[in-house]
mmCIF file of N, CA and C in Angstrom:
data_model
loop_
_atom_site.group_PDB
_atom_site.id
_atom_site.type_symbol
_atom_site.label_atom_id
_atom_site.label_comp_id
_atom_site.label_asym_id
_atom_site.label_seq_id
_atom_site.Cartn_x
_atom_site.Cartn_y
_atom_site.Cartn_z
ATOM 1 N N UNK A 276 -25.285 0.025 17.537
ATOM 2 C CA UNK A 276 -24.517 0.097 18.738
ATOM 3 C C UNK A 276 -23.511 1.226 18.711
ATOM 4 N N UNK A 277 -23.267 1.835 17.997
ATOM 5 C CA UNK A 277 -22.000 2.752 17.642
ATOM 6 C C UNK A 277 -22.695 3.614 16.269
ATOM 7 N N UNK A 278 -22.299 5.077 16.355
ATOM 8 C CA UNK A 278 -22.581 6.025 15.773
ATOM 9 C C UNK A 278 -21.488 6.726 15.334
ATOM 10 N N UNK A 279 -21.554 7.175 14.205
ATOM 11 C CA UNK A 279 -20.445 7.856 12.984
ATOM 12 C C UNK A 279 -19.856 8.713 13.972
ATOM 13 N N UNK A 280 -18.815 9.094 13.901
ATOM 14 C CA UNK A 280 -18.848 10.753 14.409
ATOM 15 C C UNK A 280 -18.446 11.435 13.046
ATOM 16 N N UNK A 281 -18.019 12.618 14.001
ATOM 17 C CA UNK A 281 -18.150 13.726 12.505
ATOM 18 C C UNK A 281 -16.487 13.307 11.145
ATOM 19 N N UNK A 282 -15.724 13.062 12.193
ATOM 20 C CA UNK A 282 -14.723 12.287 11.088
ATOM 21 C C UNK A 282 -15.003 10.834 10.965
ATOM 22 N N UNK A 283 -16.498 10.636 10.730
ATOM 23 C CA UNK A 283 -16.764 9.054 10.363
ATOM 24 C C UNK A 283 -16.345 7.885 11.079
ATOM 25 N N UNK A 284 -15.531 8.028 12.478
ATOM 26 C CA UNK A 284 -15.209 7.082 12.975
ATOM 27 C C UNK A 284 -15.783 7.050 14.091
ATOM 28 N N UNK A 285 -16.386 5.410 14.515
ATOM 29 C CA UNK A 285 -17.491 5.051 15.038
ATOM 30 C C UNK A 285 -17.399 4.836 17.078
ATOM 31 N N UNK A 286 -18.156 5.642 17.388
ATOM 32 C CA UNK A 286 -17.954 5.402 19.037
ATOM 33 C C UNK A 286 -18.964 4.277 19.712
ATOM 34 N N UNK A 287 -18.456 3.603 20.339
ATOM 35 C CA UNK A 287 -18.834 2.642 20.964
ATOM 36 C C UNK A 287 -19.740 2.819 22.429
ATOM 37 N N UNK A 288 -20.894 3.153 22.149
ATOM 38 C CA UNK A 288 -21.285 3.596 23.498
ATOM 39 C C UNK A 288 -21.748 2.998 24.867
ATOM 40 N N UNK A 289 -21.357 1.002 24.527
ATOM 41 C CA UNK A 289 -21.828 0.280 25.074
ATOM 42 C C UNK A 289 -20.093 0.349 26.045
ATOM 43 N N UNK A 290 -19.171 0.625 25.265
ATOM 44 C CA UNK A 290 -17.693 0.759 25.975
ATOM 45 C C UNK A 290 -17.681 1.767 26.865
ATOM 46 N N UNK A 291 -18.241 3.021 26.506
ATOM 47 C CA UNK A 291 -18.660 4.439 27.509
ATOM 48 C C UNK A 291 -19.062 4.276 29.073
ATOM 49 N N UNK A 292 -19.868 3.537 28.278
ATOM 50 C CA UNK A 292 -21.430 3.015 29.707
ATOM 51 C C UNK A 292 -20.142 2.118 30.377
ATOM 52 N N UNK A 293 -19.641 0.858 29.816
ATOM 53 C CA UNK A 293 -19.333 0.367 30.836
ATOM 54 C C UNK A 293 -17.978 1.172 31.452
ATOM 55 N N UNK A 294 -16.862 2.060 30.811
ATOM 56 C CA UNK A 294 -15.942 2.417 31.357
ATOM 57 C C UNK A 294 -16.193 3.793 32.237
ATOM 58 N N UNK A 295 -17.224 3.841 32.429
ATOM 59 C CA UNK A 295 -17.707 5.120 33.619
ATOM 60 C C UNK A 295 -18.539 4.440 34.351
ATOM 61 N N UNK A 296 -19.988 3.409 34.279
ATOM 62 C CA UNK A 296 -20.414 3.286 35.472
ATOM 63 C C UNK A 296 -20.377 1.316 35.165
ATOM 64 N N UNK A 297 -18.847 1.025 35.218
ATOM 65 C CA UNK A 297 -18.767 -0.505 34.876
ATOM 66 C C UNK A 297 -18.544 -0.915 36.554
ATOM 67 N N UNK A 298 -18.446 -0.283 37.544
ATOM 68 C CA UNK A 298 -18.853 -0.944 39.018
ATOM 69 C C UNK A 298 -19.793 -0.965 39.859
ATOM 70 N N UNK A 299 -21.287 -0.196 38.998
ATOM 71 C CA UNK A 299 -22.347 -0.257 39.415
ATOM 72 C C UNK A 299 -22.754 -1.517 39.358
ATOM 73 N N UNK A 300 -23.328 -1.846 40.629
ATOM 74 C CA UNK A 300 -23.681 -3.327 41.066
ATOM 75 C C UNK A 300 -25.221 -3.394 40.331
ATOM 76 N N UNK A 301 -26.027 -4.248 39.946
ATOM 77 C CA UNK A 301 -26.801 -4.329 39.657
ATOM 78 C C UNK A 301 -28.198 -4.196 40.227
ATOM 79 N N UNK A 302 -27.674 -4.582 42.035
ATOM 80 C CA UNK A 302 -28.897 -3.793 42.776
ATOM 81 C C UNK A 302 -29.386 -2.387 42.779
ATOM 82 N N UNK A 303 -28.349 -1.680 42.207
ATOM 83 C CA UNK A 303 -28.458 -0.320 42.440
ATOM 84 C C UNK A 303 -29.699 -0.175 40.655
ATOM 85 N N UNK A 304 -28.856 -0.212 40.074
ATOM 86 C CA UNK A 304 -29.516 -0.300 38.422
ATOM 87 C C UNK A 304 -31.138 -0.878 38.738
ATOM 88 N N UNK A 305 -31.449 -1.911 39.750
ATOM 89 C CA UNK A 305 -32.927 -2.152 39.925
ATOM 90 C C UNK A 305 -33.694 -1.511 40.653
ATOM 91 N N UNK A 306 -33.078 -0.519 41.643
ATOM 92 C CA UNK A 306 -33.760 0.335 42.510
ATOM 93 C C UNK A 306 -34.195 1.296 41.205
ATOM 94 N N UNK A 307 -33.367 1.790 40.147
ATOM 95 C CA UNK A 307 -33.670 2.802 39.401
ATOM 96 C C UNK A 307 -34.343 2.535 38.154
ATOM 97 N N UNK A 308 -34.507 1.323 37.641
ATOM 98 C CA UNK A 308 -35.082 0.584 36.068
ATOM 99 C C UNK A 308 -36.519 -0.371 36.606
ATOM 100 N N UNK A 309 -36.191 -0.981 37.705
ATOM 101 C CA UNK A 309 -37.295 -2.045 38.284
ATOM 102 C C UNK A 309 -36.653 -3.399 38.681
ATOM 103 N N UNK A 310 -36.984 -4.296 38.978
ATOM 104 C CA UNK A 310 -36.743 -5.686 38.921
ATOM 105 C C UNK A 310 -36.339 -6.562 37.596
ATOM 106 N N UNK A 311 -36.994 -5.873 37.137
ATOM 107 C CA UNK A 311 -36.673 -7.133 35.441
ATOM 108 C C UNK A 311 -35.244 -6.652 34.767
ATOM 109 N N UNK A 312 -34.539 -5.320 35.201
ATOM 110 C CA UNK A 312 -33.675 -4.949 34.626
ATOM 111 C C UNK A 312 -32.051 -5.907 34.715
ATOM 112 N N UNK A 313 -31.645 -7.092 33.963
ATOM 113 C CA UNK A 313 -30.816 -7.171 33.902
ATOM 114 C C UNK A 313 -30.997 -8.616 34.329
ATOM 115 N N UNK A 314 -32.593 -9.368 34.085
ATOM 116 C CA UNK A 314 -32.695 -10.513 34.816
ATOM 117 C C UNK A 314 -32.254 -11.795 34.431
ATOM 118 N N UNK A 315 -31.829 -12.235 35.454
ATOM 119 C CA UNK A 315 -31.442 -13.745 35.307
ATOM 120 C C UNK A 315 -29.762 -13.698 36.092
ATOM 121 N N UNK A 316 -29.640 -12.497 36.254
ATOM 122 C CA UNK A 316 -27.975 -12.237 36.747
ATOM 123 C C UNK A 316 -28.045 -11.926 38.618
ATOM 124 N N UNK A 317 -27.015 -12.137 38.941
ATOM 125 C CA UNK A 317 -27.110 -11.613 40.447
ATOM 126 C C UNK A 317 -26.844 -10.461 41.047
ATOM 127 N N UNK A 318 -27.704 -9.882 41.999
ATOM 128 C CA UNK A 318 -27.598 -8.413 42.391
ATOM 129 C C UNK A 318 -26.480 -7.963 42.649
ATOM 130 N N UNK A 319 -25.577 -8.838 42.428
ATOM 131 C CA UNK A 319 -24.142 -8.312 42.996
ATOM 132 C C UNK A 319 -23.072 -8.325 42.257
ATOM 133 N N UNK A 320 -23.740 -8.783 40.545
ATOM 134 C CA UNK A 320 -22.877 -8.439 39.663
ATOM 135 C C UNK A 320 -22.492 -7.117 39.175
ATOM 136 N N UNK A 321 -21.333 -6.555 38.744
ATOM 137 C CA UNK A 321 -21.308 -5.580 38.264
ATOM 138 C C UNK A 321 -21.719 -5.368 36.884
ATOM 139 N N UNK A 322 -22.173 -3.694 36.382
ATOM 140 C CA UNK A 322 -22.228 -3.839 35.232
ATOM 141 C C UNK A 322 -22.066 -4.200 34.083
ATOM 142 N N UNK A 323 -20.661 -3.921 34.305
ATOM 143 C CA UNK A 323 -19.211 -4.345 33.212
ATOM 144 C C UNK A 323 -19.470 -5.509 33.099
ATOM 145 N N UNK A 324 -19.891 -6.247 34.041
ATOM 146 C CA UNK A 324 -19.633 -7.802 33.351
ATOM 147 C C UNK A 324 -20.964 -8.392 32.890
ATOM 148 N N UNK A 325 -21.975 -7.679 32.444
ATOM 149 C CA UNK A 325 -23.092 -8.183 32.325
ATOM 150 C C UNK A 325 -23.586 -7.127 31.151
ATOM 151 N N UNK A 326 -22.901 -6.268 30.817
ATOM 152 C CA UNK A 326 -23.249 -5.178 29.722
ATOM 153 C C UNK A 326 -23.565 -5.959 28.557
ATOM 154 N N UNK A 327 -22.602 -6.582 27.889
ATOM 155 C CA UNK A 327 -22.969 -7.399 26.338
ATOM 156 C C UNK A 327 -23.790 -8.215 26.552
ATOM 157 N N UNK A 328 -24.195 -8.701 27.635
ATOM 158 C CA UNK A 328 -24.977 -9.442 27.536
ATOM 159 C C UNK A 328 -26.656 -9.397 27.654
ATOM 160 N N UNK A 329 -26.867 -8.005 27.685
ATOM 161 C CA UNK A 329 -28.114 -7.733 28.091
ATOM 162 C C UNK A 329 -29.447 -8.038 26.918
ATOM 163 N N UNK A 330 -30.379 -7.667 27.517
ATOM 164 C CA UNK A 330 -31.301 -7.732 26.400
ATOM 165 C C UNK A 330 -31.687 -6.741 26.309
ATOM 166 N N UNK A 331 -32.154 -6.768 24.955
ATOM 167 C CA UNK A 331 -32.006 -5.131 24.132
ATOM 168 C C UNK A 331 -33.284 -3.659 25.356
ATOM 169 N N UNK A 332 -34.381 -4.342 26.263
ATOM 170 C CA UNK A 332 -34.809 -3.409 26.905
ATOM 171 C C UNK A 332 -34.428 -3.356 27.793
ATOM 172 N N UNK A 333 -33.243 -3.722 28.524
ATOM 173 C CA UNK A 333 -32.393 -3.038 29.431
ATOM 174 C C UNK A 333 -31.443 -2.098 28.962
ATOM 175 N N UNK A 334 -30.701 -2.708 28.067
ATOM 176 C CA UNK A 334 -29.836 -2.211 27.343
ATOM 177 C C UNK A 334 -30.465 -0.825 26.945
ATOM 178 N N UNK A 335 -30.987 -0.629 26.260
ATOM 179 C CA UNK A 335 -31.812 0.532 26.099
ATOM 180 C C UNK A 335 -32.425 1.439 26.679
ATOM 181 N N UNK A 336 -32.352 0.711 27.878
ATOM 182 C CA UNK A 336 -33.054 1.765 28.899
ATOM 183 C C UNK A 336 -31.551 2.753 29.850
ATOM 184 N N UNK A 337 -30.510 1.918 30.025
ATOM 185 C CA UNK A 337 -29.711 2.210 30.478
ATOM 186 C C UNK A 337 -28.623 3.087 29.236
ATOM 187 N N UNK A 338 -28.446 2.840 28.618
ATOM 188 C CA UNK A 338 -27.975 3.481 27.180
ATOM 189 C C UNK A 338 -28.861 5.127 26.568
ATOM 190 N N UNK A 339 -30.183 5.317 26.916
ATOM 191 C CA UNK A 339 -31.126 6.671 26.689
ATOM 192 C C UNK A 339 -30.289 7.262 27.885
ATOM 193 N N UNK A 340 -30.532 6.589 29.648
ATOM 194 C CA UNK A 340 -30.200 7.722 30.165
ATOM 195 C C UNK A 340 -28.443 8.256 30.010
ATOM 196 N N UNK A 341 -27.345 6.996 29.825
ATOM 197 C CA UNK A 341 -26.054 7.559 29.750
ATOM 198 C C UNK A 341 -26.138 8.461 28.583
ATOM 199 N N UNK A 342 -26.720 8.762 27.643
ATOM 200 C CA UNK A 342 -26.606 9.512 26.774
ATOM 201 C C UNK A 342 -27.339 10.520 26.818
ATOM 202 N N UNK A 343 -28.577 10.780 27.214
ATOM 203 C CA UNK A 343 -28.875 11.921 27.697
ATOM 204 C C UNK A 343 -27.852 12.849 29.104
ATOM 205 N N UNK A 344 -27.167 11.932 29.457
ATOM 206 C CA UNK A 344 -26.233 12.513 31.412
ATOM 207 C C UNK A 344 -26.787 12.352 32.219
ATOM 208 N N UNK A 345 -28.197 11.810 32.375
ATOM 209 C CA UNK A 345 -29.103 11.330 33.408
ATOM 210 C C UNK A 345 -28.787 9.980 34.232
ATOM 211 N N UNK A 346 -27.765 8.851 33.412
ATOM 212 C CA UNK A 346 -27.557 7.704 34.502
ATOM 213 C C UNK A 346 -26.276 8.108 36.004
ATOM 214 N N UNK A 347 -25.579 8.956 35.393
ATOM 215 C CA UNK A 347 -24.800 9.083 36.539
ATOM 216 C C UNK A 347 -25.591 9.788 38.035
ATOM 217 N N UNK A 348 -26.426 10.492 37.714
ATOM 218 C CA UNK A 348 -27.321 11.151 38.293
ATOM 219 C C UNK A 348 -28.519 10.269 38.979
ATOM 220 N N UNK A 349 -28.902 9.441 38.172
ATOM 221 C CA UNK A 349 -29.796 8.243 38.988
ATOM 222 C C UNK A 349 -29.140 7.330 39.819
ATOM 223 N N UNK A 350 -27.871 6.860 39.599
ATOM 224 C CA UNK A 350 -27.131 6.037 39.839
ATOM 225 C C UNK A 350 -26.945 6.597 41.407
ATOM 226 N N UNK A 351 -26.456 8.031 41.561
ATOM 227 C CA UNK A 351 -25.642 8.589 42.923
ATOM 228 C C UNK A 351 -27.206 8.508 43.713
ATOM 229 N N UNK A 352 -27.976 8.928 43.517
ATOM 230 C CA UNK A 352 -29.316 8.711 44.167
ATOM 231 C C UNK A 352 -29.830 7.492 44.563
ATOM 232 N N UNK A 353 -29.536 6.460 43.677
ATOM 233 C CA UNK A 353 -30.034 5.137 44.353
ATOM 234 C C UNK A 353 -28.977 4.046 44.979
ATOM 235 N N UNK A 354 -27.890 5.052 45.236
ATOM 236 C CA UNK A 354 -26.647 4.480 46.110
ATOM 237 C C UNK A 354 -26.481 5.172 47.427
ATOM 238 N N UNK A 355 -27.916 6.103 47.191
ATOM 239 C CA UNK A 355 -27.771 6.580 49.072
ATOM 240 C C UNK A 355 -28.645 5.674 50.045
#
């Protein structure tokens, strides 16, 4: 979940994700991942509150693109 940095101290990238796109509603996240992304929760939860709790292929799917710079970019697109 967290990676060294170069002075060995560890960043949290599940804290990243949620403190930049922690008010993306979850409908939006399914227009861009599919339906199964984030299931069992309601479309109208926000991220932030459903981040720790995910299962590891959401989590993962949403975690490749914030780290590549690609979720903010999917995100503004499937909020038009």
């Amino acid at each position: 979940m967290s990676k060294a940095g170069l002075d060995n101290r560890h960043r949290n990238k599940d804290g990243e994700i949620s403190h930049k796109h922690g008010n993306t509603v979850l409908r939006t996240l399914r227009k861009i991942y599919g339906q199964s992304i984030a299931c069992g929760y309601p479309e109208n939860e926000k991220l932030s509150e459903v981040l720790m709790k995910l299962n590891e292929t959401s989590l993962c799917q949403i975690r490749r693109d914030h780290e590549t710079g690609h979720l903010e970019h999917k995100i503004a697109n499937a909020s038009k």
